[in-house]
Amino acid sequence: MNIENYMREIGQNARAASRLLAAADSGQKNKALLAIADELKACQEQILAANALDMSAGRENGLDEALLDRLAIREQTIEQMVEGLEQISALADPCGEISDMSYRPSGIQVGKMRVPLGVVGIIYESRPNVTIDAASLCLKSGNATILRGGKEAFHSNQAIAKCIAAGLKSAGLPEEAVQVIETTDRAAVSAMITMPEYVDVIVPRGGKGLIERISAEAKVSVIKHLDGICHVYVDDKADLEKAKAIAINAKTHRYGVCNAMETLLLHESLKEEFLKALAEVYWQKGVQLRACEKSYASLKDVCSDPERLKPAEDADWDTEYLAPILAVKLVANMSDAMDHIAAHSSGHTESIVSEDYSRVRRFLAQVDSASVMANASTRFADGFEYGLGAEIGISTDKIHARGPVGLQGLTSQKWIVFGDGHIRD
Amino acid sequence: MNIENYMREIGQNARAASRLLAAADSGQKNKALLAIADELKACQEQILAANALDMSAGRENGLDEALLDRLAIREQTIEQMVEGLEQISALADPCGEISDMSYRPSGIQVGKMRVPLGVVGIIYESRPNVTIDAASLCLKSGNATILRGGKEAFHSNQAIAKCIAAGLKSAGLPEEAVQVIETTDRAAVSAMITMPEYVDVIVPRGGKGLIERISAEAKVSVIKHLDGICHVYVDDKADLEKAKAIAINAKTHRYGVCNAMETLLLHESLKEEFLKALAEVYWQKGVQLRACEKSYASLKDVCSDPERLKPAEDADWDTEYLAPILAVKLVANMSDAMDHIAAHSSGHTESIVSEDYSRVRRFLAQVDSASVMANASTRFADGFEYGLGAEIGISTDKIHARGPVGLQGLTSQKWIVFGDGHIRD
């Protein structure tokens, strides 16, 4: 197989399908989503069988348990896919939404219409459910999709691809609206990210290495999600009950997620009673604290276990642990906290806990991250929690889509102009 | 001078200034804009003297008249700069605008806040007035700016830079909020477009060559403006008086602009009387027609002058003439016209002339360009005409900013969340 030619054909098909998809009405797109759900249910056995092939190959190749778990499709996984399709079909269609229409002094009427981006390329790793998630979000937003899953999930993805194609066909939409690449050759990825004539945007979903590699090589715009080094700042004017609940939730609700807190910034007046009480809860939950000099000095009064308490090193302020580890730093005031955030945040999510009106107002205005919160856990930074219905990723970029990316992030806005024979003087 | 180090310092200064600028209130930014205007007026003689140096160097280096004209600063040019600053100071501040706030079932309140992008790098060619335009748009939108003008305008730009710095200073803003690069070394451009840690977006303003080169090398997002191959489609259900006025205006109002029509698509039923009458007007205005086979056959009845009428070649459908030349093609119907546009448009601006409701509705929904119009001249595709107050360019990209880019295109939206001690279950 000549990969260049194969990918060019995929690209041309996608571009052609994208025009038909952009012209499809909401009813037709929803019909396709529900038809895909029906196909998934009808082909459950074939999907499970294909997944079994991937699982046994994965075991032979020594994939670790966490990876195997992500790779596994169970009956329940298929039910979740079906539910996801139903939910997305129930969301409002973002396409065609007209906003900001107004008359101009020249007499023309100008506004904006929301439209699909065109062709979205998605590159992801082992979870085969991403195949359905990504396909359905792109379909609903009127985009043709090219999907490149991980080689570990190859058979699973191909089985799911058949269901998608059958669903599209039965709704009268082109099967090429969703194309799952039929090769595991890496050259396919290189081709896909360098065909701006056929692909409008790339969404890489996976580890930092994948995303950095793709960003570096791409000649197409990339909606990228890098680290989540999230901060909570507890102010001296915080309600300390709320502060405690938020600090515990932001760190311990789930460890391996990008919106978990990685660094706690504490007003220095809280270094005794509050910090010590909080530390007890972290330790009960098995969280190791990496403390700045002053907080370490305070905490070593109550803890001498180096598994629980370590002095922080410089690297700790720039580390996304994704683990039961928390960096703790005392700051003199909110400005100090904001300086620390500006220097070390990855621009994902930060939260202030304070009852002080002026400080909250300033923190929200001036902290430059995709999500900035007051008196809420960073764990809320999520497409579902924000009401997007679903998300294709969380962008740490400032350009185009920022934070959780749902249907709207997969669209663009064009200008529309109504005249009545208007010409320019 | 070590260019790498110099540019890194510029970048660090810009990043630091961007934080102060993002925290500045609207009044302070407006004060700076008006103070810059005062400085320009006060330093008129120095600016004209600096420009005289550039002009005589330009003449020595054999710049052509058109380039020299663009390079020239006259008293009137300075008046226009002052007026532009006053207009931009009068526009609403885009920063801090909060939208879409709503309560979620969890109890948190979620919305979006418009914020500056951070640091905007602008690379432009010979016109020194861009220095003021770009600086003032970026300042108003809360962004720090790094400006790299053309080497022909070096002395003019440095003289203007002094006024900007003095104006910023007198308004209490950091002088590094606008930095005009003090070297003409091309390595400065290469450094600027590959420092994502210091620069958030690049706006190249200039010829296609410049923009393509920068897009190819950049490691930073680029808001780019490539060709304007704009189409007008005259439907068989058009009001022919309106159609004639629009077709003439879109081509002949100005030739060298990106929103001028380059290809006229005519319903084939219009190939006799309408086409011939229209052609007479074009010829009176000195426009050469490059006609498709059928329209050529029709027009050669009334014209045998090869300076006025030529058979179109394939390349004509993909050419931005920026000149009194127009490609003309007959199409069987609107779908044909839309196929031609999909294949040949640069995605800038297209217009349909038709009184048919369903066709207008379909054309507006399905044509995939930055501006799509009904019964209006393509010449309206412009930031001022759209009410943006000013524009920094016209984007032919779909990502981030599309079409005329004003203050809003220089901003991003972050999510803001208000809670009251909310944690995630």
PDB file of C-alpha atoms in Angstrom, chain B residues 74-278:
ATOM      1  CA  ARG B  74       2.705  63.392   4.565  1.00  0.00           C
ATOM      2  CA  GLU B  75       1.080  65.777   7.022  1.00  0.00           C
ATOM      3  CA  GLN B  76      -2.192  64.208   6.002  1.00  0.00           C
ATOM      4  CA  THR B  77      -0.861  60.726   6.839  1.00  0.00           C
ATOM      5  CA  ILE B  78      -0.130  61.851  10.376  1.00  0.00           C
ATOM      6  CA  GLU B  79      -3.602  63.385  10.631  1.00  0.00           C
ATOM      7  CA  GLN B  80      -5.059  60.041   9.583  1.00  0.00           C
ATOM      8  CA  MET B  81      -2.991  58.228  12.219  1.00  0.00           C
ATOM      9  CA  VAL B  82      -4.281  60.643  14.852  1.00  0.00           C
ATOM     10  CA  GLU B  83      -7.849  60.129  13.669  1.00  0.00           C
ATOM     11  CA  GLY B  84      -7.409  56.349  13.770  1.00  0.00           C
ATOM     12  CA  LEU B  85      -6.157  56.542  17.367  1.00  0.00           C
ATOM     13  CA  GLU B  86      -9.144  58.672  18.349  1.00  0.00           C
ATOM     14  CA  GLN B  87     -11.549  56.246  16.673  1.00  0.00           C
ATOM     15  CA  ILE B  88     -10.037  53.234  18.392  1.00  0.00           C
ATOM     16  CA  SER B  89     -10.092  54.972  21.778  1.00  0.00           C
ATOM     17  CA  ALA B  90     -13.839  55.531  21.214  1.00  0.00           C
ATOM     18  CA  LEU B  91     -14.570  51.825  20.553  1.00  0.00           C
ATOM     19  CA  ALA B  92     -15.906  49.619  23.318  1.00  0.00           C
ATOM     20  CA  ASP B  93     -13.255  47.669  25.217  1.00  0.00           C
ATOM     21  CA  PRO B  94     -13.628  43.987  24.250  1.00  0.00           C
ATOM     22  CA  CYS B  95     -11.813  42.762  27.387  1.00  0.00           C
ATOM     23  CA  GLY B  96     -13.756  41.608  30.389  1.00  0.00           C
ATOM     24  CA  GLU B  97     -17.001  41.146  28.458  1.00  0.00           C
ATOM     25  CA  ILE B  98     -18.862  38.301  30.173  1.00  0.00           C
ATOM     26  CA  SER B  99     -21.304  36.153  28.216  1.00  0.00           C
ATOM     27  CA  ASP B 100     -23.385  33.004  28.472  1.00  0.00           C
ATOM     28  CA  MET B 101     -23.419  32.897  32.285  1.00  0.00           C
ATOM     29  CA  SER B 102     -25.763  30.216  33.504  1.00  0.00           C
ATOM     30  CA  TYR B 103     -26.308  27.954  36.483  1.00  0.00           C
ATOM     31  CA  ARG B 104     -25.531  24.275  36.056  1.00  0.00           C
ATOM     32  CA  PRO B 105     -27.345  21.461  37.861  1.00  0.00           C
ATOM     33  CA  SER B 106     -24.337  21.124  40.205  1.00  0.00           C
ATOM     34  CA  GLY B 107     -24.996  24.671  41.424  1.00  0.00           C
ATOM     35  CA  ILE B 108     -21.921  26.290  39.905  1.00  0.00           C
ATOM     36  CA  GLN B 109     -22.429  29.279  37.649  1.00  0.00           C
ATOM     37  CA  VAL B 110     -20.455  29.064  34.378  1.00  0.00           C
ATOM     38  CA  GLY B 111     -19.809  31.594  31.645  1.00  0.00           C
ATOM     39  CA  LYS B 112     -17.124  33.097  29.460  1.00  0.00           C
ATOM     40  CA  MET B 113     -14.965  36.169  29.830  1.00  0.00           C
ATOM     41  CA  ARG B 114     -13.258  37.841  26.889  1.00  0.00           C
ATOM     42  CA  VAL B 115      -9.541  38.351  27.521  1.00  0.00           C
ATOM     43  CA  PRO B 116      -6.483  39.468  25.532  1.00  0.00           C
ATOM     44  CA  LEU B 117      -4.506  36.850  23.619  1.00  0.00           C
ATOM     45  CA  GLY B 118      -1.319  38.036  25.357  1.00  0.00           C
ATOM     46  CA  VAL B 119       1.478  38.931  22.949  1.00  0.00           C
ATOM     47  CA  VAL B 120       0.783  39.612  19.279  1.00  0.00           C
ATOM     48  CA  GLY B 121       3.628  39.724  16.758  1.00  0.00           C
ATOM     49  CA  ILE B 122       2.999  41.709  13.605  1.00  0.00           C
ATOM     50  CA  ILE B 123       5.197  41.487  10.538  1.00  0.00           C
ATOM     51  CA  TYR B 124       4.498  43.947   7.776  1.00  0.00           C
ATOM     52  CA  GLU B 125       6.005  45.522   4.748  1.00  0.00           C
ATOM     53  CA  SER B 126       6.444  49.073   3.582  1.00  0.00           C
ATOM     54  CA  ARG B 127       3.544  51.165   4.969  1.00  0.00           C
ATOM     55  CA  PRO B 128       4.655  52.902   8.175  1.00  0.00           C
ATOM     56  CA  ASN B 129       1.070  53.735   9.161  1.00  0.00           C
ATOM     57  CA  VAL B 130       0.624  50.027  10.002  1.00  0.00           C
ATOM     58  CA  THR B 131       2.889  50.689  12.991  1.00  0.00           C
ATOM     59  CA  ILE B 132       0.206  52.909  14.514  1.00  0.00           C
ATOM     60  CA  ASP B 133      -2.785  50.856  13.321  1.00  0.00           C
ATOM     61  CA  ALA B 134      -1.448  47.606  14.699  1.00  0.00           C
ATOM     62  CA  ALA B 135      -0.141  49.090  17.938  1.00  0.00           C
ATOM     63  CA  SER B 136      -3.434  50.808  18.690  1.00  0.00           C
ATOM     64  CA  LEU B 137      -5.634  47.776  17.973  1.00  0.00           C
ATOM     65  CA  CYS B 138      -3.414  45.561  20.109  1.00  0.00           C
ATOM     66  CA  LEU B 139      -3.250  48.123  22.913  1.00  0.00           C
ATOM     67  CA  LYS B 140      -7.030  48.548  22.989  1.00  0.00           C
ATOM     68  CA  SER B 141      -7.511  44.774  23.080  1.00  0.00           C
ATOM     69  CA  GLY B 142      -5.050  44.483  25.972  1.00  0.00           C
ATOM     70  CA  ASN B 143      -2.264  42.732  24.064  1.00  0.00           C
ATOM     71  CA  ALA B 144       1.423  43.510  24.135  1.00  0.00           C
ATOM     72  CA  THR B 145       2.799  43.864  20.621  1.00  0.00           C
ATOM     73  CA  ILE B 146       6.061  43.183  18.872  1.00  0.00           C
ATOM     74  CA  LEU B 147       6.196  45.018  15.566  1.00  0.00           C
ATOM     75  CA  ARG B 148       8.533  44.209  12.710  1.00  0.00           C
ATOM     76  CA  GLY B 149       8.126  46.629   9.828  1.00  0.00           C
ATOM     77  CA  GLY B 150       9.793  46.620   6.434  1.00  0.00           C
ATOM     78  CA  LYS B 151      13.414  47.698   6.187  1.00  0.00           C
ATOM     79  CA  GLU B 152      12.425  50.460   3.703  1.00  0.00           C
ATOM     80  CA  ALA B 153      10.444  52.171   6.463  1.00  0.00           C
ATOM     81  CA  PHE B 154      13.000  51.683   9.222  1.00  0.00           C
ATOM     82  CA  HIS B 155      13.595  55.324  10.186  1.00  0.00           C
ATOM     83  CA  SER B 156       9.900  56.212   9.921  1.00  0.00           C
ATOM     84  CA  ASN B 157       8.939  53.297  12.150  1.00  0.00           C
ATOM     85  CA  GLN B 158      11.563  54.171  14.745  1.00  0.00           C
ATOM     86  CA  ALA B 159      10.316  57.764  14.877  1.00  0.00           C
ATOM     87  CA  ILE B 160       6.747  56.552  15.332  1.00  0.00           C
ATOM     88  CA  ALA B 161       7.917  54.053  17.956  1.00  0.00           C
ATOM     89  CA  LYS B 162       9.301  56.897  20.052  1.00  0.00           C
ATOM     90  CA  CYS B 163       5.881  58.571  20.044  1.00  0.00           C
ATOM     91  CA  ILE B 164       4.210  55.321  21.072  1.00  0.00           C
ATOM     92  CA  ALA B 165       6.647  54.771  23.923  1.00  0.00           C
ATOM     93  CA  ALA B 166       6.189  58.349  25.169  1.00  0.00           C
ATOM     94  CA  GLY B 167       2.398  58.021  25.005  1.00  0.00           C
ATOM     95  CA  LEU B 168       2.418  54.727  26.907  1.00  0.00           C
ATOM     96  CA  LYS B 169       4.695  56.185  29.545  1.00  0.00           C
ATOM     97  CA  SER B 170       2.591  59.267  30.093  1.00  0.00           C
ATOM     98  CA  ALA B 171      -0.482  57.051  30.630  1.00  0.00           C
ATOM     99  CA  GLY B 172       1.371  54.956  33.210  1.00  0.00           C
ATOM    100  CA  LEU B 173       1.600  51.861  31.016  1.00  0.00           C
ATOM    101  CA  PRO B 174       4.836  49.945  30.387  1.00  0.00           C
ATOM    102  CA  GLU B 175       6.757  51.150  27.337  1.00  0.00           C
ATOM    103  CA  GLU B 176       7.406  47.505  26.469  1.00  0.00           C
ATOM    104  CA  ALA B 177       3.690  47.097  25.722  1.00  0.00           C
ATOM    105  CA  VAL B 178       4.589  48.060  22.158  1.00  0.00           C
ATOM    106  CA  GLN B 179       8.080  47.173  20.967  1.00  0.00           C
ATOM    107  CA  VAL B 180       9.232  48.071  17.488  1.00  0.00           C
ATOM    108  CA  ILE B 181      12.174  45.883  16.540  1.00  0.00           C
ATOM    109  CA  GLU B 182      15.355  47.879  16.093  1.00  0.00           C
ATOM    110  CA  THR B 183      17.026  45.718  13.507  1.00  0.00           C
ATOM    111  CA  THR B 184      16.293  44.892   9.894  1.00  0.00           C
ATOM    112  CA  ASP B 185      18.040  41.520  10.194  1.00  0.00           C
ATOM    113  CA  ARG B 186      15.760  38.793   8.890  1.00  0.00           C
ATOM    114  CA  ALA B 187      16.855  36.491  11.698  1.00  0.00           C
ATOM    115  CA  ALA B 188      14.675  38.632  13.973  1.00  0.00           C
ATOM    116  CA  VAL B 189      11.592  37.444  12.084  1.00  0.00           C
ATOM    117  CA  SER B 190      12.682  33.817  12.295  1.00  0.00           C
ATOM    118  CA  ALA B 191      13.199  34.180  16.043  1.00  0.00           C
ATOM    119  CA  MET B 192       9.869  35.945  16.586  1.00  0.00           C
ATOM    120  CA  ILE B 193       7.786  33.273  14.848  1.00  0.00           C
ATOM    121  CA  THR B 194       9.409  30.422  16.742  1.00  0.00           C
ATOM    122  CA  MET B 195       9.035  31.653  20.344  1.00  0.00           C
ATOM    123  CA  PRO B 196       5.646  30.302  21.463  1.00  0.00           C
ATOM    124  CA  GLU B 197       6.723  30.910  25.057  1.00  0.00           C
ATOM    125  CA  TYR B 198       6.696  34.658  24.413  1.00  0.00           C
ATOM    126  CA  VAL B 199       4.413  35.196  21.405  1.00  0.00           C
ATOM    127  CA  ASP B 200       0.806  33.964  21.243  1.00  0.00           C
ATOM    128  CA  VAL B 201      -0.107  34.826  17.674  1.00  0.00           C
ATOM    129  CA  ILE B 202       1.527  36.238  14.567  1.00  0.00           C
ATOM    130  CA  VAL B 203      -0.260  38.492  12.102  1.00  0.00           C
ATOM    131  CA  PRO B 204       1.662  38.846   8.853  1.00  0.00           C
ATOM    132  CA  ARG B 205       0.515  41.753   6.703  1.00  0.00           C
ATOM    133  CA  GLY B 206       1.912  41.819   3.221  1.00  0.00           C
ATOM    134  CA  GLY B 207       2.219  39.910  -0.013  1.00  0.00           C
ATOM    135  CA  LYS B 208       1.404  36.264  -0.474  1.00  0.00           C
ATOM    136  CA  GLY B 209       5.101  35.355  -0.472  1.00  0.00           C
ATOM    137  CA  LEU B 210       5.641  36.831   2.986  1.00  0.00           C
ATOM    138  CA  ILE B 211       2.575  35.135   4.407  1.00  0.00           C
ATOM    139  CA  GLU B 212       3.358  31.723   2.970  1.00  0.00           C
ATOM    140  CA  ARG B 213       6.941  31.878   4.182  1.00  0.00           C
ATOM    141  CA  ILE B 214       5.878  32.828   7.690  1.00  0.00           C
ATOM    142  CA  SER B 215       3.115  30.211   7.843  1.00  0.00           C
ATOM    143  CA  ALA B 216       5.527  27.500   6.764  1.00  0.00           C
ATOM    144  CA  GLU B 217       8.150  28.346   9.402  1.00  0.00           C
ATOM    145  CA  ALA B 218       6.020  29.508  12.314  1.00  0.00           C
ATOM    146  CA  LYS B 219       5.767  27.576  15.586  1.00  0.00           C
ATOM    147  CA  VAL B 220       3.201  30.119  16.754  1.00  0.00           C
ATOM    148  CA  SER B 221      -0.404  30.432  15.537  1.00  0.00           C
ATOM    149  CA  VAL B 222      -0.710  32.652  12.481  1.00  0.00           C
ATOM    150  CA  ILE B 223      -3.767  34.735  11.573  1.00  0.00           C
ATOM    151  CA  LYS B 224      -3.242  34.702   7.879  1.00  0.00           C
ATOM    152  CA  HIS B 225      -4.727  36.442   4.929  1.00  0.00           C
ATOM    153  CA  LEU B 226      -3.988  34.806   1.619  1.00  0.00           C
ATOM    154  CA  ASP B 227      -5.726  35.390  -1.727  1.00  0.00           C
ATOM    155  CA  GLY B 228      -9.055  37.002  -2.345  1.00  0.00           C
ATOM    156  CA  ILE B 229     -10.454  35.122  -5.333  1.00  0.00           C
ATOM    157  CA  CYS B 230     -14.008  36.404  -4.893  1.00  0.00           C
ATOM    158  CA  HIS B 231     -17.014  35.349  -6.976  1.00  0.00           C
ATOM    159  CA  VAL B 232     -20.357  36.911  -7.825  1.00  0.00           C
ATOM    160  CA  TYR B 233     -23.031  34.534  -9.113  1.00  0.00           C
ATOM    161  CA  VAL B 234     -25.862  36.143 -11.071  1.00  0.00           C
ATOM    162  CA  ASP B 235     -28.866  33.850 -11.000  1.00  0.00           C
ATOM    163  CA  ASP B 236     -31.575  33.659 -13.664  1.00  0.00           C
ATOM    164  CA  LYS B 237     -33.971  34.916 -10.995  1.00  0.00           C
ATOM    165  CA  ALA B 238     -31.854  38.001 -10.301  1.00  0.00           C
ATOM    166  CA  ASP B 239     -33.138  41.528 -10.516  1.00  0.00           C
ATOM    167  CA  LEU B 240     -30.932  42.426 -13.474  1.00  0.00           C
ATOM    168  CA  GLU B 241     -30.586  46.077 -12.579  1.00  0.00           C
ATOM    169  CA  LYS B 242     -29.216  45.123  -9.160  1.00  0.00           C
ATOM    170  CA  ALA B 243     -27.077  42.426 -10.754  1.00  0.00           C
ATOM    171  CA  LYS B 244     -25.499  44.880 -13.159  1.00  0.00           C
ATOM    172  CA  ALA B 245     -24.764  47.428 -10.438  1.00  0.00           C
ATOM    173  CA  ILE B 246     -23.227  44.776  -8.165  1.00  0.00           C
ATOM    174  CA  ALA B 247     -21.170  43.149 -10.917  1.00  0.00           C
ATOM    175  CA  ILE B 248     -19.736  46.509 -11.957  1.00  0.00           C
ATOM    176  CA  ASN B 249     -19.099  47.692  -8.394  1.00  0.00           C
ATOM    177  CA  ALA B 250     -17.526  44.430  -7.234  1.00  0.00           C
ATOM    178  CA  LYS B 251     -14.994  44.544 -10.075  1.00  0.00           C
ATOM    179  CA  THR B 252     -14.362  48.189 -10.804  1.00  0.00           C
ATOM    180  CA  HIS B 253     -14.745  50.085  -7.508  1.00  0.00           C
ATOM    181  CA  ARG B 254     -11.106  49.327  -6.773  1.00  0.00           C
ATOM    182  CA  TYR B 255      -8.926  46.812  -8.577  1.00  0.00           C
ATOM    183  CA  GLY B 256      -6.038  46.171  -6.202  1.00  0.00           C
ATOM    184  CA  VAL B 257      -8.051  45.008  -3.203  1.00  0.00           C
ATOM    185  CA  CYS B 258      -8.676  41.526  -1.879  1.00  0.00           C
ATOM    186  CA  ASN B 259     -12.477  41.884  -1.811  1.00  0.00           C
ATOM    187  CA  ALA B 260     -12.753  42.749  -5.516  1.00  0.00           C
ATOM    188  CA  MET B 261     -14.552  40.158  -7.659  1.00  0.00           C
ATOM    189  CA  GLU B 262     -12.166  38.129  -9.818  1.00  0.00           C
ATOM    190  CA  THR B 263     -14.672  35.723 -11.426  1.00  0.00           C
ATOM    191  CA  LEU B 264     -18.223  36.431 -12.530  1.00  0.00           C
ATOM    192  CA  LEU B 265     -20.471  33.358 -12.688  1.00  0.00           C
ATOM    193  CA  LEU B 266     -23.512  33.939 -14.886  1.00  0.00           C
ATOM    194  CA  HIS B 267     -26.561  31.780 -15.324  1.00  0.00           C
ATOM    195  CA  GLU B 268     -26.378  30.626 -18.952  1.00  0.00           C
ATOM    196  CA  SER B 269     -29.748  32.174 -19.753  1.00  0.00           C
ATOM    197  CA  LEU B 270     -28.050  35.578 -19.344  1.00  0.00           C
ATOM    198  CA  LYS B 271     -25.428  35.007 -22.003  1.00  0.00           C
ATOM    199  CA  GLU B 272     -26.964  37.270 -24.648  1.00  0.00           C
ATOM    200  CA  GLU B 273     -28.531  40.592 -23.779  1.00  0.00           C
ATOM    201  CA  PHE B 274     -27.396  40.888 -20.136  1.00  0.00           C
ATOM    202  CA  LEU B 275     -23.835  39.696 -20.694  1.00  0.00           C
ATOM    203  CA  LYS B 276     -23.347  41.925 -23.713  1.00  0.00           C
ATOM    204  CA  ALA B 277     -24.690  45.017 -21.958  1.00  0.00           C
ATOM    205  CA  LEU B 278     -22.506  44.302 -18.930  1.00  0.00           C
TER     206      LEU B 278
END
